[in-house]
Amino acid sequence: MSRVKALLIAAVVLLLGRGRPKRERRPEHRIVPPGPADRRAENLVLLLFGGVTACGVAFIVFYAIDKLGHETQWLGLALGLAFALLTLACIVIARRLVVTEELPEPYPEDHPDEVETIAELIDESGSRFTRKRLVTLAGAGALGTLGLAALTPAASLGPALDTSALKKTPWRRGRRLVDESGKPIPAADIEAEAFYTAYPEGADRELIGSPLVVVRIGPGNAGVVAYSKICTHAGCAIALYRKPTFPDTQPGPALVCPCHYSSFDPAKNGKVIFGPAGRPLPRLPLEIDGEGNLRAAGGFSGPVGPSWSGVRR
Ligand code: FES
C-alpha cells in the first residue's frame, strides 16, 4: 500500500514539476549510474513497435473488407498479435533499456525538494537509449494505431448524420413477394397458423426494409397480411408466431421477437401487445395479381427497423 502511495505521490510531483526550470546538473553527480547503450535492444523495441503499428493497421483493413472470409478470426489474430508485441516491447524496455535504482529508504512524506530529484531519476534511468526521440515516436505510433483500431467498430453503429438510407425500402406498389428461393407466393398457399418469410422480387434482400413476415389471420385473399420482419425495439428478426392452443381463454395470435419478447398483433395493424417495443410493426398493404400471387399494394405503414430519435412516435 505504501509503495502505491509513493508511486502516486511521485506521479503528482512529476506533473507539478514539469513546468519548473531544471536544476543545474552537476556533471560529476548522478543519482542513477549511467548504463551502457544497447543498440540491439533498441532496434528490437523499434521492430516490435513497428509490428504493433502493422497489426493495428491490419485490424482496420480487415474490418473494412466486408467480404473477407474468417473475418472474426483475422481480427482476433491482428489484435492478439498487437498486444503480444506490445507486451514484448515493454519487457525489453524494462529489462534491457531502463537502468533501475532501488532506494533503500522509505519515500519521504514531506517532499518539497524531491521534484527535481525524481525528474532526474527518470531522466537518468533512460540513459541507455541512444535514439530516445525515435523510440518515443515509434511507441506513440503503435499506441495511436491501436487506439484507432479500437475505435474502428464504432463505424458499424450506422450513419451518424444522414440517416435517410435507413428509411429506404424496396417495396413499391406492384412489387411481387417471393420466397427464399425466389418463387412467387400465391395467396392461396398461405395457411392459417403458419409463418412465412418473403422478400421483394429483384431487390436487395440485405436492406433493412426488405424482409417480410406473412401470415393468415382470416379466410380468403383479404385474410393474408404482411409486416416488416424487423422488430421495432432493437432491430432483431421477428422469428416466432405464437398461436393460441386454446383460443377460448388464451390471447390471440402474435408475431413475436425472441430477443426481448416484443409481441405484435397481426390482426390489429401490428399493435404492440407485450414487450419493450415502442411502436407497431410496420404493415405492408397487399394485393393479388391476375395469377393469384401476392404483390405489394404500396409502402410500409411506418418507418422500418428499431426506433431512434426522430422515428419513435
Ligand atoms: S429486438 Fe425485438 S424485442 Fe428487443
PDB file of C-alpha atoms and ligand atoms in Angstrom:
ATOM      1  CA  MET A   1       0.000   0.000   0.000  1.00  0.00           C
ATOM      2  CA  SER A   2       2.830   2.411   0.951  1.00  0.00           C
ATOM      3  CA  ARG A   3       4.511   1.594  -2.388  1.00  0.00           C
ATOM      4  CA  VAL A   4       1.337   2.516  -4.299  1.00  0.00           C
ATOM      5  CA  LYS A   5       1.086   5.701  -2.296  1.00  0.00           C
ATOM      6  CA  ALA A   6       4.714   6.519  -3.037  1.00  0.00           C
ATOM      7  CA  LEU A   7       4.121   5.956  -6.757  1.00  0.00           C
ATOM      8  CA  LEU A   8       1.066   8.216  -6.707  1.00  0.00           C
ATOM      9  CA  ILE A   9       2.990  10.958  -4.930  1.00  0.00           C
ATOM     10  CA  ALA A  10       5.802  10.566  -7.457  1.00  0.00           C
ATOM     11  CA  ALA A  11       3.357  10.950 -10.360  1.00  0.00           C
ATOM     12  CA  VAL A  12       1.802  14.088  -8.869  1.00  0.00           C
ATOM     13  CA  VAL A  13       5.179  15.561  -8.078  1.00  0.00           C
ATOM     14  CA  LEU A  14       6.323  14.893 -11.621  1.00  0.00           C
ATOM     15  CA  LEU A  15       3.248  16.533 -13.110  1.00  0.00           C
ATOM     16  CA  LEU A  16       3.594  19.588 -10.888  1.00  0.00           C
ATOM     17  CA  GLY A  17       7.265  19.849 -11.575  1.00  0.00           C
ATOM     18  CA  ARG A  18       7.082  19.654 -15.356  1.00  0.00           C
ATOM     19  CA  GLY A  19       6.935  23.407 -15.890  1.00  0.00           C
ATOM     20  CA  ARG A  20       9.679  24.335 -13.458  1.00  0.00           C
ATOM     21  CA  PRO A  21      13.148  25.246 -14.677  1.00  0.00           C
ATOM     22  CA  LYS A  22      15.557  22.363 -14.478  1.00  0.00           C
ATOM     23  CA  ARG A  23      18.095  22.325 -11.736  1.00  0.00           C
ATOM     24  CA  GLU A  24      21.632  22.926 -12.861  1.00  0.00           C
ATOM     25  CA  ARG A  25      23.018  19.432 -13.379  1.00  0.00           C
ATOM     26  CA  ARG A  26      26.335  18.705 -11.767  1.00  0.00           C
ATOM     27  CA  PRO A  27      28.153  16.591 -14.314  1.00  0.00           C
ATOM     28  CA  GLU A  28      30.077  14.679 -11.683  1.00  0.00           C
ATOM     29  CA  HIS A  29      26.939  13.771  -9.696  1.00  0.00           C
ATOM     30  CA  ARG A  30      24.355  11.269 -10.825  1.00  0.00           C
ATOM     31  CA  ILE A  31      21.712   9.538  -8.770  1.00  0.00           C
ATOM     32  CA  VAL A  32      21.366   6.669 -11.232  1.00  0.00           C
ATOM     33  CA  PRO A  33      24.644   5.412 -12.604  1.00  0.00           C
ATOM     34  CA  PRO A  34      24.864   5.686 -16.424  1.00  0.00           C
ATOM     35  CA  GLY A  35      24.065   2.483 -18.256  1.00  0.00           C
ATOM     36  CA  PRO A  36      25.802   1.330 -21.414  1.00  0.00           C
ATOM     37  CA  ALA A  37      23.954   1.824 -24.703  1.00  0.00           C
ATOM     38  CA  ASP A  38      22.225  -1.264 -26.062  1.00  0.00           C
ATOM     39  CA  ARG A  39      21.578  -0.714 -29.754  1.00  0.00           C
ATOM     40  CA  ARG A  40      20.373  -4.250 -30.346  1.00  0.00           C
ATOM     41  CA  ALA A  41      17.685  -3.980 -27.664  1.00  0.00           C
ATOM     42  CA  GLU A  42      16.690  -0.600 -29.033  1.00  0.00           C
ATOM     43  CA  ASN A  43      16.391  -1.992 -32.551  1.00  0.00           C
ATOM     44  CA  LEU A  44      14.285  -4.829 -31.214  1.00  0.00           C
ATOM     45  CA  VAL A  45      11.944  -2.353 -29.485  1.00  0.00           C
ATOM     46  CA  LEU A  46      11.637  -0.326 -32.685  1.00  0.00           C
ATOM     47  CA  LEU A  47      10.858  -3.517 -34.584  1.00  0.00           C
ATOM     48  CA  LEU A  48       8.239  -4.574 -32.036  1.00  0.00           C
ATOM     49  CA  PHE A  49       6.581  -1.144 -32.083  1.00  0.00           C
ATOM     50  CA  GLY A  50       6.559  -1.360 -35.886  1.00  0.00           C
ATOM     51  CA  GLY A  51       4.866  -4.747 -35.592  1.00  0.00           C
ATOM     52  CA  VAL A  52       2.210  -3.313 -33.269  1.00  0.00           C
ATOM     53  CA  THR A  53       1.532  -0.498 -35.757  1.00  0.00           C
ATOM     54  CA  ALA A  54       1.282  -3.004 -38.631  1.00  0.00           C
ATOM     55  CA  CYS A  55      -1.153  -5.180 -36.646  1.00  0.00           C
ATOM     56  CA  GLY A  56      -3.284  -2.130 -35.780  1.00  0.00           C
ATOM     57  CA  VAL A  57      -3.445  -1.146 -39.456  1.00  0.00           C
ATOM     58  CA  ALA A  58      -4.223  -4.765 -40.406  1.00  0.00           C
ATOM     59  CA  PHE A  59      -7.131  -4.792 -37.927  1.00  0.00           C
ATOM     60  CA  ILE A  60      -8.603  -1.678 -39.554  1.00  0.00           C
ATOM     61  CA  VAL A  61      -8.127  -3.119 -43.059  1.00  0.00           C
ATOM     62  CA  PHE A  62      -9.686  -6.481 -42.097  1.00  0.00           C
ATOM     63  CA  TYR A  63     -12.615  -4.641 -40.548  1.00  0.00           C
ATOM     64  CA  ALA A  64     -13.095  -2.538 -43.665  1.00  0.00           C
ATOM     65  CA  ILE A  65     -13.086  -5.535 -46.057  1.00  0.00           C
ATOM     66  CA  ASP A  66     -16.656  -6.640 -45.721  1.00  0.00           C
ATOM     67  CA  LYS A  67     -16.437  -9.875 -47.648  1.00  0.00           C
ATOM     68  CA  LEU A  68     -13.279 -11.230 -46.025  1.00  0.00           C
ATOM     69  CA  GLY A  69     -13.559 -14.930 -45.179  1.00  0.00           C
ATOM     70  CA  HIS A  70     -12.992 -15.819 -41.493  1.00  0.00           C
ATOM     71  CA  GLU A  71     -13.052 -12.099 -40.706  1.00  0.00           C
ATOM     72  CA  THR A  72     -13.517 -12.580 -36.958  1.00  0.00           C
ATOM     73  CA  GLN A  73     -10.501 -14.851 -36.753  1.00  0.00           C
ATOM     74  CA  TRP A  74      -8.349 -12.391 -38.714  1.00  0.00           C
ATOM     75  CA  LEU A  75      -9.478  -9.536 -36.474  1.00  0.00           C
ATOM     76  CA  GLY A  76      -8.692 -11.560 -33.372  1.00  0.00           C
ATOM     77  CA  LEU A  77      -5.301 -12.545 -34.732  1.00  0.00           C
ATOM     78  CA  ALA A  78      -4.374  -8.934 -35.552  1.00  0.00           C
ATOM     79  CA  LEU A  79      -5.451  -7.652 -32.154  1.00  0.00           C
ATOM     80  CA  GLY A  80      -3.908 -10.524 -30.205  1.00  0.00           C
ATOM     81  CA  LEU A  81      -0.613 -10.171 -32.054  1.00  0.00           C
ATOM     82  CA  ALA A  82      -0.600  -6.411 -31.480  1.00  0.00           C
ATOM     83  CA  PHE A  83      -0.949  -6.840 -27.713  1.00  0.00           C
ATOM     84  CA  ALA A  84       1.610  -9.650 -27.631  1.00  0.00           C
ATOM     85  CA  LEU A  85       4.168  -7.488 -29.479  1.00  0.00           C
ATOM     86  CA  LEU A  86       3.400  -4.508 -27.247  1.00  0.00           C
ATOM     87  CA  THR A  87       3.972  -6.662 -24.179  1.00  0.00           C
ATOM     88  CA  LEU A  88       7.272  -7.902 -25.590  1.00  0.00           C
ATOM     89  CA  ALA A  89       8.362  -4.314 -26.294  1.00  0.00           C
ATOM     90  CA  CYS A  90       7.575  -3.308 -22.696  1.00  0.00           C
ATOM     91  CA  ILE A  91       9.508  -6.300 -21.352  1.00  0.00           C
ATOM     92  CA  VAL A  92      12.564  -5.486 -23.495  1.00  0.00           C
ATOM     93  CA  ILE A  93      12.466  -1.838 -22.408  1.00  0.00           C
ATOM     94  CA  ALA A  94      12.105  -2.747 -18.753  1.00  0.00           C
ATOM     95  CA  ARG A  95      14.815  -5.431 -18.754  1.00  0.00           C
ATOM     96  CA  ARG A  96      17.370  -4.137 -21.214  1.00  0.00           C
ATOM     97  CA  LEU A  97      16.950  -0.402 -21.624  1.00  0.00           C
ATOM     98  CA  VAL A  98      15.895   1.131 -18.329  1.00  0.00           C
ATOM     99  CA  VAL A  99      18.545   1.499 -15.652  1.00  0.00           C
ATOM    100  CA  THR A 100      16.989   0.597 -12.326  1.00  0.00           C
ATOM    101  CA  GLU A 101      17.964   2.046  -8.998  1.00  0.00           C
ATOM    102  CA  GLU A 102      16.478   0.971  -5.712  1.00  0.00           C
ATOM    103  CA  LEU A 103      16.282   3.436  -2.846  1.00  0.00           C
ATOM    104  CA  PRO A 104      16.631   1.713   0.490  1.00  0.00           C
ATOM    105  CA  GLU A 105      14.929   4.497   2.485  1.00  0.00           C
ATOM    106  CA  PRO A 106      11.170   4.926   2.539  1.00  0.00           C
ATOM    107  CA  TYR A 107       9.866   7.694   0.347  1.00  0.00           C
ATOM    108  CA  PRO A 108       9.569  10.856   2.484  1.00  0.00           C
ATOM    109  CA  GLU A 109       6.089  12.139   3.294  1.00  0.00           C
ATOM    110  CA  ASP A 110       7.293  15.698   3.034  1.00  0.00           C
ATOM    111  CA  HIS A 111       8.855  16.274  -0.349  1.00  0.00           C
ATOM    112  CA  PRO A 112       9.407  19.947  -1.096  1.00  0.00           C
ATOM    113  CA  ASP A 113      12.787  19.319  -2.770  1.00  0.00           C
ATOM    114  CA  GLU A 114      12.067  15.980  -4.351  1.00  0.00           C
ATOM    115  CA  VAL A 115      10.550  17.176  -7.639  1.00  0.00           C
ATOM    116  CA  GLU A 116      13.864  17.691  -9.379  1.00  0.00           C
ATOM    117  CA  THR A 117      15.293  14.545  -7.830  1.00  0.00           C
ATOM    118  CA  ILE A 118      12.522  12.375  -9.240  1.00  0.00           C
ATOM    119  CA  ALA A 119      12.720  14.066 -12.636  1.00  0.00           C
ATOM    120  CA  GLU A 120      16.442  13.426 -12.599  1.00  0.00           C
ATOM    121  CA  LEU A 121      15.924   9.813 -11.577  1.00  0.00           C
ATOM    122  CA  ILE A 122      13.605   9.217 -14.504  1.00  0.00           C
ATOM    123  CA  ASP A 123      15.760  11.104 -16.932  1.00  0.00           C
ATOM    124  CA  GLU A 124      18.871   9.240 -15.917  1.00  0.00           C
ATOM    125  CA  SER A 125      17.096   5.877 -15.962  1.00  0.00           C
ATOM    126  CA  GLY A 126      16.748   6.294 -19.709  1.00  0.00           C
ATOM    127  CA  SER A 127      20.440   6.874 -20.238  1.00  0.00           C
ATOM    128  CA  ARG A 128      20.794   3.654 -22.222  1.00  0.00           C
ATOM    129  CA  PHE A 129      18.583   4.957 -25.015  1.00  0.00           C
ATOM    130  CA  THR A 130      20.619   6.427 -27.829  1.00  0.00           C
ATOM    131  CA  ARG A 131      17.597   7.319 -30.021  1.00  0.00           C
ATOM    132  CA  LYS A 132      15.048   8.402 -27.459  1.00  0.00           C
ATOM    133  CA  ARG A 133      13.027  10.537 -29.839  1.00  0.00           C
ATOM    134  CA  LEU A 134      12.739   7.769 -32.427  1.00  0.00           C
ATOM    135  CA  VAL A 135      11.666   5.191 -29.826  1.00  0.00           C
ATOM    136  CA  THR A 136       9.108   7.637 -28.380  1.00  0.00           C
ATOM    137  CA  LEU A 137       7.757   8.296 -31.872  1.00  0.00           C
ATOM    138  CA  ALA A 138       7.521   4.578 -32.645  1.00  0.00           C
ATOM    139  CA  GLY A 139       5.761   3.936 -29.319  1.00  0.00           C
ATOM    140  CA  ALA A 140       3.314   6.782 -29.904  1.00  0.00           C
ATOM    141  CA  GLY A 141       2.615   5.488 -33.426  1.00  0.00           C
ATOM    142  CA  ALA A 142       1.973   1.970 -32.110  1.00  0.00           C
ATOM    143  CA  LEU A 143      -0.372   3.133 -29.342  1.00  0.00           C
ATOM    144  CA  GLY A 144      -2.111   5.606 -31.678  1.00  0.00           C
ATOM    145  CA  THR A 145      -2.793   2.899 -34.282  1.00  0.00           C
ATOM    146  CA  LEU A 146      -4.072   0.539 -31.594  1.00  0.00           C
ATOM    147  CA  GLY A 147      -6.395   3.267 -30.308  1.00  0.00           C
ATOM    148  CA  LEU A 148      -7.660   3.859 -33.832  1.00  0.00           C
ATOM    149  CA  ALA A 149      -8.251   0.127 -34.264  1.00  0.00           C
ATOM    150  CA  ALA A 150     -10.246   0.071 -31.011  1.00  0.00           C
ATOM    151  CA  LEU A 151     -12.450   2.874 -32.336  1.00  0.00           C
ATOM    152  CA  THR A 152     -12.991   1.269 -35.762  1.00  0.00           C
ATOM    153  CA  PRO A 153     -16.001  -0.908 -34.755  1.00  0.00           C
ATOM    154  CA  ALA A 154     -17.882   2.301 -33.937  1.00  0.00           C
ATOM    155  CA  ALA A 155     -18.275   2.697 -37.718  1.00  0.00           C
ATOM    156  CA  SER A 156     -20.761  -0.194 -37.578  1.00  0.00           C
ATOM    157  CA  LEU A 157     -23.163   1.808 -35.430  1.00  0.00           C
ATOM    158  CA  GLY A 158     -24.639   3.154 -38.670  1.00  0.00           C
ATOM    159  CA  PRO A 159     -24.786   6.525 -40.358  1.00  0.00           C
ATOM    160  CA  ALA A 160     -24.460   9.359 -37.865  1.00  0.00           C
ATOM    161  CA  LEU A 161     -25.586  12.381 -39.859  1.00  0.00           C
ATOM    162  CA  ASP A 162     -27.506  11.219 -42.907  1.00  0.00           C
ATOM    163  CA  THR A 163     -29.920   8.508 -41.767  1.00  0.00           C
ATOM    164  CA  SER A 164     -32.085   8.649 -44.886  1.00  0.00           C
ATOM    165  CA  ALA A 165     -30.641   5.315 -46.118  1.00  0.00           C
ATOM    166  CA  LEU A 166     -32.241   3.593 -43.122  1.00  0.00           C
ATOM    167  CA  LYS A 167     -35.661   4.771 -44.222  1.00  0.00           C
ATOM    168  CA  LYS A 168     -35.415   3.398 -47.762  1.00  0.00           C
ATOM    169  CA  THR A 169     -37.314   0.232 -48.573  1.00  0.00           C
ATOM    170  CA  PRO A 170     -37.609  -1.574 -51.901  1.00  0.00           C
ATOM    171  CA  TRP A 171     -41.363  -2.013 -51.513  1.00  0.00           C
ATOM    172  CA  ARG A 172     -43.460  -0.205 -54.128  1.00  0.00           C
ATOM    173  CA  ARG A 173     -46.921  -0.830 -55.431  1.00  0.00           C
ATOM    174  CA  GLY A 174     -46.884  -3.870 -57.720  1.00  0.00           C
ATOM    175  CA  ARG A 175     -43.619  -5.432 -56.455  1.00  0.00           C
ATOM    176  CA  ARG A 176     -44.066  -9.156 -56.150  1.00  0.00           C
ATOM    177  CA  LEU A 177     -43.394 -11.077 -52.929  1.00  0.00           C
ATOM    178  CA  VAL A 178     -41.088 -14.081 -53.369  1.00  0.00           C
ATOM    179  CA  ASP A 179     -39.899 -16.805 -51.010  1.00  0.00           C
ATOM    180  CA  GLU A 180     -36.302 -17.727 -50.067  1.00  0.00           C
ATOM    181  CA  SER A 181     -35.801 -19.484 -53.407  1.00  0.00           C
ATOM    182  CA  GLY A 182     -37.179 -16.528 -55.407  1.00  0.00           C
ATOM    183  CA  LYS A 183     -40.528 -18.143 -56.265  1.00  0.00           C
ATOM    184  CA  PRO A 184     -43.704 -16.022 -56.240  1.00  0.00           C
ATOM    185  CA  ILE A 185     -46.071 -16.679 -53.347  1.00  0.00           C
ATOM    186  CA  PRO A 186     -49.705 -17.451 -54.217  1.00  0.00           C
ATOM    187  CA  ALA A 187     -52.123 -16.008 -51.654  1.00  0.00           C
ATOM    188  CA  ALA A 188     -53.966 -19.318 -51.563  1.00  0.00           C
ATOM    189  CA  ASP A 189     -50.791 -21.090 -50.357  1.00  0.00           C
ATOM    190  CA  ILE A 190     -50.658 -19.074 -47.118  1.00  0.00           C
ATOM    191  CA  GLU A 191     -52.071 -21.362 -44.477  1.00  0.00           C
ATOM    192  CA  ALA A 192     -53.537 -20.398 -41.125  1.00  0.00           C
ATOM    193  CA  GLU A 193     -51.360 -20.849 -38.026  1.00  0.00           C
ATOM    194  CA  ALA A 194     -48.217 -20.825 -40.168  1.00  0.00           C
ATOM    195  CA  PHE A 195     -45.480 -18.253 -40.587  1.00  0.00           C
ATOM    196  CA  TYR A 196     -43.823 -17.282 -43.905  1.00  0.00           C
ATOM    197  CA  THR A 197     -40.844 -15.092 -44.767  1.00  0.00           C
ATOM    198  CA  ALA A 198     -40.999 -13.125 -48.015  1.00  0.00           C
ATOM    199  CA  TYR A 199     -38.647 -10.839 -49.944  1.00  0.00           C
ATOM    200  CA  PRO A 200     -39.075  -8.220 -52.669  1.00  0.00           C
ATOM    201  CA  GLU A 201     -38.569  -9.683 -56.136  1.00  0.00           C
ATOM    202  CA  GLY A 202     -35.472  -8.340 -57.875  1.00  0.00           C
ATOM    203  CA  ALA A 203     -34.290  -6.184 -54.952  1.00  0.00           C
ATOM    204  CA  ASP A 204     -31.510  -6.363 -52.387  1.00  0.00           C
ATOM    205  CA  ARG A 205     -32.584  -8.749 -49.614  1.00  0.00           C
ATOM    206  CA  GLU A 206     -29.971  -7.349 -47.236  1.00  0.00           C
ATOM    207  CA  LEU A 207     -31.765  -3.998 -46.901  1.00  0.00           C
ATOM    208  CA  ILE A 208     -33.359  -3.488 -43.512  1.00  0.00           C
ATOM    209  CA  GLY A 209     -36.659  -2.776 -45.224  1.00  0.00           C
ATOM    210  CA  SER A 210     -36.686  -5.930 -47.384  1.00  0.00           C
ATOM    211  CA  PRO A 211     -37.784  -8.982 -45.351  1.00  0.00           C
ATOM    212  CA  LEU A 212     -41.418  -9.561 -44.506  1.00  0.00           C
ATOM    213  CA  VAL A 213     -43.418 -11.929 -42.379  1.00  0.00           C
ATOM    214  CA  VAL A 214     -46.623 -13.133 -43.980  1.00  0.00           C
ATOM    215  CA  VAL A 215     -49.418 -14.797 -42.020  1.00  0.00           C
ATOM    216  CA  ARG A 216     -53.069 -15.620 -42.488  1.00  0.00           C
ATOM    217  CA  ILE A 217     -55.477 -14.074 -39.993  1.00  0.00           C
ATOM    218  CA  GLY A 218     -58.720 -14.857 -41.804  1.00  0.00           C
ATOM    219  CA  PRO A 219     -60.268 -16.566 -44.792  1.00  0.00           C
ATOM    220  CA  GLY A 220     -59.823 -15.551 -48.438  1.00  0.00           C
ATOM    221  CA  ASN A 221     -57.330 -13.175 -50.005  1.00  0.00           C
ATOM    222  CA  ALA A 222     -58.171 -10.427 -47.514  1.00  0.00           C
ATOM    223  CA  GLY A 223     -57.075 -12.681 -44.660  1.00  0.00           C
ATOM    224  CA  VAL A 224     -53.402 -12.577 -45.688  1.00  0.00           C
ATOM    225  CA  VAL A 225     -51.307  -9.853 -44.054  1.00  0.00           C
ATOM    226  CA  ALA A 226     -47.645  -8.869 -44.309  1.00  0.00           C
ATOM    227  CA  TYR A 227     -45.409  -6.994 -41.884  1.00  0.00           C
ATOM    228  CA  SER A 228     -41.790  -5.953 -41.734  1.00  0.00           C
ATOM    229  CA  LYS A 229     -39.714  -8.760 -40.264  1.00  0.00           C
ATOM    230  CA  ILE A 230     -37.544  -6.296 -38.320  1.00  0.00           C
ATOM    231  CA  CYS A 231     -38.563  -5.706 -34.711  1.00  0.00           C
ATOM    232  CA  THR A 232     -39.219  -2.063 -33.842  1.00  0.00           C
ATOM    233  CA  HIS A 233     -37.472  -2.464 -30.500  1.00  0.00           C
ATOM    234  CA  ALA A 234     -33.813  -3.104 -31.321  1.00  0.00           C
ATOM    235  CA  GLY A 235     -33.947  -4.458 -34.847  1.00  0.00           C
ATOM    236  CA  CYS A 236     -33.866  -8.228 -34.358  1.00  0.00           C
ATOM    237  CA  ALA A 237     -35.830 -10.504 -36.661  1.00  0.00           C
ATOM    238  CA  ILE A 238     -39.392 -11.487 -35.858  1.00  0.00           C
ATOM    239  CA  ALA A 239     -38.838 -15.209 -35.772  1.00  0.00           C
ATOM    240  CA  LEU A 240     -41.805 -16.640 -33.864  1.00  0.00           C
ATOM    241  CA  TYR A 241     -45.537 -16.862 -34.455  1.00  0.00           C
ATOM    242  CA  ARG A 242     -47.488 -17.512 -31.305  1.00  0.00           C
ATOM    243  CA  LYS A 243     -50.868 -19.107 -31.804  1.00  0.00           C
ATOM    244  CA  PRO A 244     -53.302 -19.954 -29.025  1.00  0.00           C
ATOM    245  CA  THR A 245     -53.612 -23.641 -28.281  1.00  0.00           C
ATOM    246  CA  PHE A 246     -56.929 -22.972 -26.564  1.00  0.00           C
ATOM    247  CA  PRO A 247     -58.440 -19.872 -28.204  1.00  0.00           C
ATOM    248  CA  ASP A 248     -61.331 -19.570 -25.736  1.00  0.00           C
ATOM    249  CA  THR A 249     -59.112 -18.479 -22.877  1.00  0.00           C
ATOM    250  CA  GLN A 250     -55.746 -17.623 -24.423  1.00  0.00           C
ATOM    251  CA  PRO A 251     -54.812 -14.366 -26.194  1.00  0.00           C
ATOM    252  CA  GLY A 252     -54.915 -14.291 -29.999  1.00  0.00           C
ATOM    253  CA  PRO A 253     -52.042 -14.965 -32.391  1.00  0.00           C
ATOM    254  CA  ALA A 254     -48.981 -12.744 -32.173  1.00  0.00           C
ATOM    255  CA  LEU A 255     -45.810 -12.109 -34.131  1.00  0.00           C
ATOM    256  CA  VAL A 256     -43.028 -12.423 -31.583  1.00  0.00           C
ATOM    257  CA  CYS A 257     -39.445 -11.214 -31.491  1.00  0.00           C
ATOM    258  CA  PRO A 258     -37.398 -13.693 -29.445  1.00  0.00           C
ATOM    259  CA  CYS A 259     -34.792 -11.129 -28.366  1.00  0.00           C
ATOM    260  CA  HIS A 260     -36.831  -9.383 -25.652  1.00  0.00           C
ATOM    261  CA  TYR A 261     -40.175 -10.914 -26.409  1.00  0.00           C
ATOM    262  CA  SER A 262     -41.921  -7.964 -28.005  1.00  0.00           C
ATOM    263  CA  SER A 263     -45.228  -9.274 -29.361  1.00  0.00           C
ATOM    264  CA  PHE A 264     -47.275  -7.673 -32.132  1.00  0.00           C
ATOM    265  CA  ASP A 265     -50.890  -8.320 -33.023  1.00  0.00           C
ATOM    266  CA  PRO A 266     -51.176  -9.144 -36.751  1.00  0.00           C
ATOM    267  CA  ALA A 267     -54.932  -8.597 -36.639  1.00  0.00           C
ATOM    268  CA  LYS A 268     -54.564  -5.044 -35.264  1.00  0.00           C
ATOM    269  CA  ASN A 269     -52.059  -3.465 -37.654  1.00  0.00           C
ATOM    270  CA  GLY A 270     -49.054  -4.791 -35.755  1.00  0.00           C
ATOM    271  CA  LYS A 271     -50.024  -3.201 -32.432  1.00  0.00           C
ATOM    272  CA  VAL A 272     -47.599  -3.920 -29.575  1.00  0.00           C
ATOM    273  CA  ILE A 273     -49.326  -6.209 -27.102  1.00  0.00           C
ATOM    274  CA  PHE A 274     -46.321  -7.140 -24.998  1.00  0.00           C
ATOM    275  CA  GLY A 275     -42.669  -6.299 -24.528  1.00  0.00           C
ATOM    276  CA  PRO A 276     -40.398  -3.291 -24.847  1.00  0.00           C
ATOM    277  CA  ALA A 277     -41.109  -2.269 -28.477  1.00  0.00           C
ATOM    278  CA  GLY A 278     -42.346   1.311 -28.576  1.00  0.00           C
ATOM    279  CA  ARG A 279     -44.346   1.307 -31.802  1.00  0.00           C
ATOM    280  CA  PRO A 280     -46.266  -1.105 -34.036  1.00  0.00           C
ATOM    281  CA  LEU A 281     -44.683  -3.381 -36.586  1.00  0.00           C
ATOM    282  CA  PRO A 282     -44.902  -1.588 -39.980  1.00  0.00           C
ATOM    283  CA  ARG A 283     -47.528  -3.217 -42.169  1.00  0.00           C
ATOM    284  CA  LEU A 284     -47.209  -3.665 -45.919  1.00  0.00           C
ATOM    285  CA  PRO A 285     -50.516  -3.462 -47.817  1.00  0.00           C
ATOM    286  CA  LEU A 286     -51.016  -6.376 -50.204  1.00  0.00           C
ATOM    287  CA  GLU A 287     -52.863  -7.005 -53.471  1.00  0.00           C
ATOM    288  CA  ILE A 288     -53.310 -10.135 -55.536  1.00  0.00           C
ATOM    289  CA  ASP A 289     -52.270 -10.148 -59.210  1.00  0.00           C
ATOM    290  CA  GLY A 290     -54.018 -11.960 -62.044  1.00  0.00           C
ATOM    291  CA  GLU A 291     -52.090 -15.158 -61.315  1.00  0.00           C
ATOM    292  CA  GLY A 292     -53.125 -15.159 -57.671  1.00  0.00           C
ATOM    293  CA  ASN A 293     -49.675 -14.135 -56.402  1.00  0.00           C
ATOM    294  CA  LEU A 294     -49.032 -11.652 -53.585  1.00  0.00           C
ATOM    295  CA  ARG A 295     -47.801  -8.176 -54.530  1.00  0.00           C
ATOM    296  CA  ALA A 296     -47.241  -5.013 -52.534  1.00  0.00           C
ATOM    297  CA  ALA A 297     -50.076  -2.511 -52.815  1.00  0.00           C
ATOM    298  CA  GLY A 298     -47.891   0.363 -51.547  1.00  0.00           C
ATOM    299  CA  GLY A 299     -45.207   1.154 -48.993  1.00  0.00           C
ATOM    300  CA  PHE A 300     -44.976   0.375 -45.283  1.00  0.00           C
ATOM    301  CA  SER A 301     -47.335   1.984 -42.781  1.00  0.00           C
ATOM    302  CA  GLY A 302     -44.344   3.408 -40.845  1.00  0.00           C
ATOM    303  CA  PRO A 303     -40.545   3.507 -40.671  1.00  0.00           C
ATOM    304  CA  VAL A 304     -38.931   0.085 -40.655  1.00  0.00           C
ATOM    305  CA  GLY A 305     -36.454  -1.041 -38.006  1.00  0.00           C
ATOM    306  CA  PRO A 306     -35.560  -0.058 -34.485  1.00  0.00           C
ATOM    307  CA  SER A 307     -36.741   3.206 -33.070  1.00  0.00           C
ATOM    308  CA  TRP A 308     -34.346   6.063 -32.575  1.00  0.00           C
ATOM    309  CA  SER A 309     -34.624   9.811 -32.300  1.00  0.00           C
ATOM    310  CA  GLY A 310     -36.998  11.065 -34.955  1.00  0.00           C
ATOM    311  CA  VAL A 311     -38.535   7.658 -35.679  1.00  0.00           C
ATOM    312  CA  ARG A 312     -40.324   6.875 -32.460  1.00  0.00           C
ATOM    313  CA  ARG A 313     -43.760   8.415 -32.437  1.00  0.00           C
TER     314      ARG A 313
HETATM  315  S1  FES B   1     -35.266  -6.558 -30.502  1.00  0.00           S
HETATM  316 FE1  FES B   1     -37.207  -7.376 -30.581  1.00  0.00          FE
HETATM  317  S2  FES B   1     -37.854  -7.324 -28.568  1.00  0.00           S
HETATM  318 FE2  FES B   1     -35.930  -6.412 -28.469  1.00  0.00          FE
END
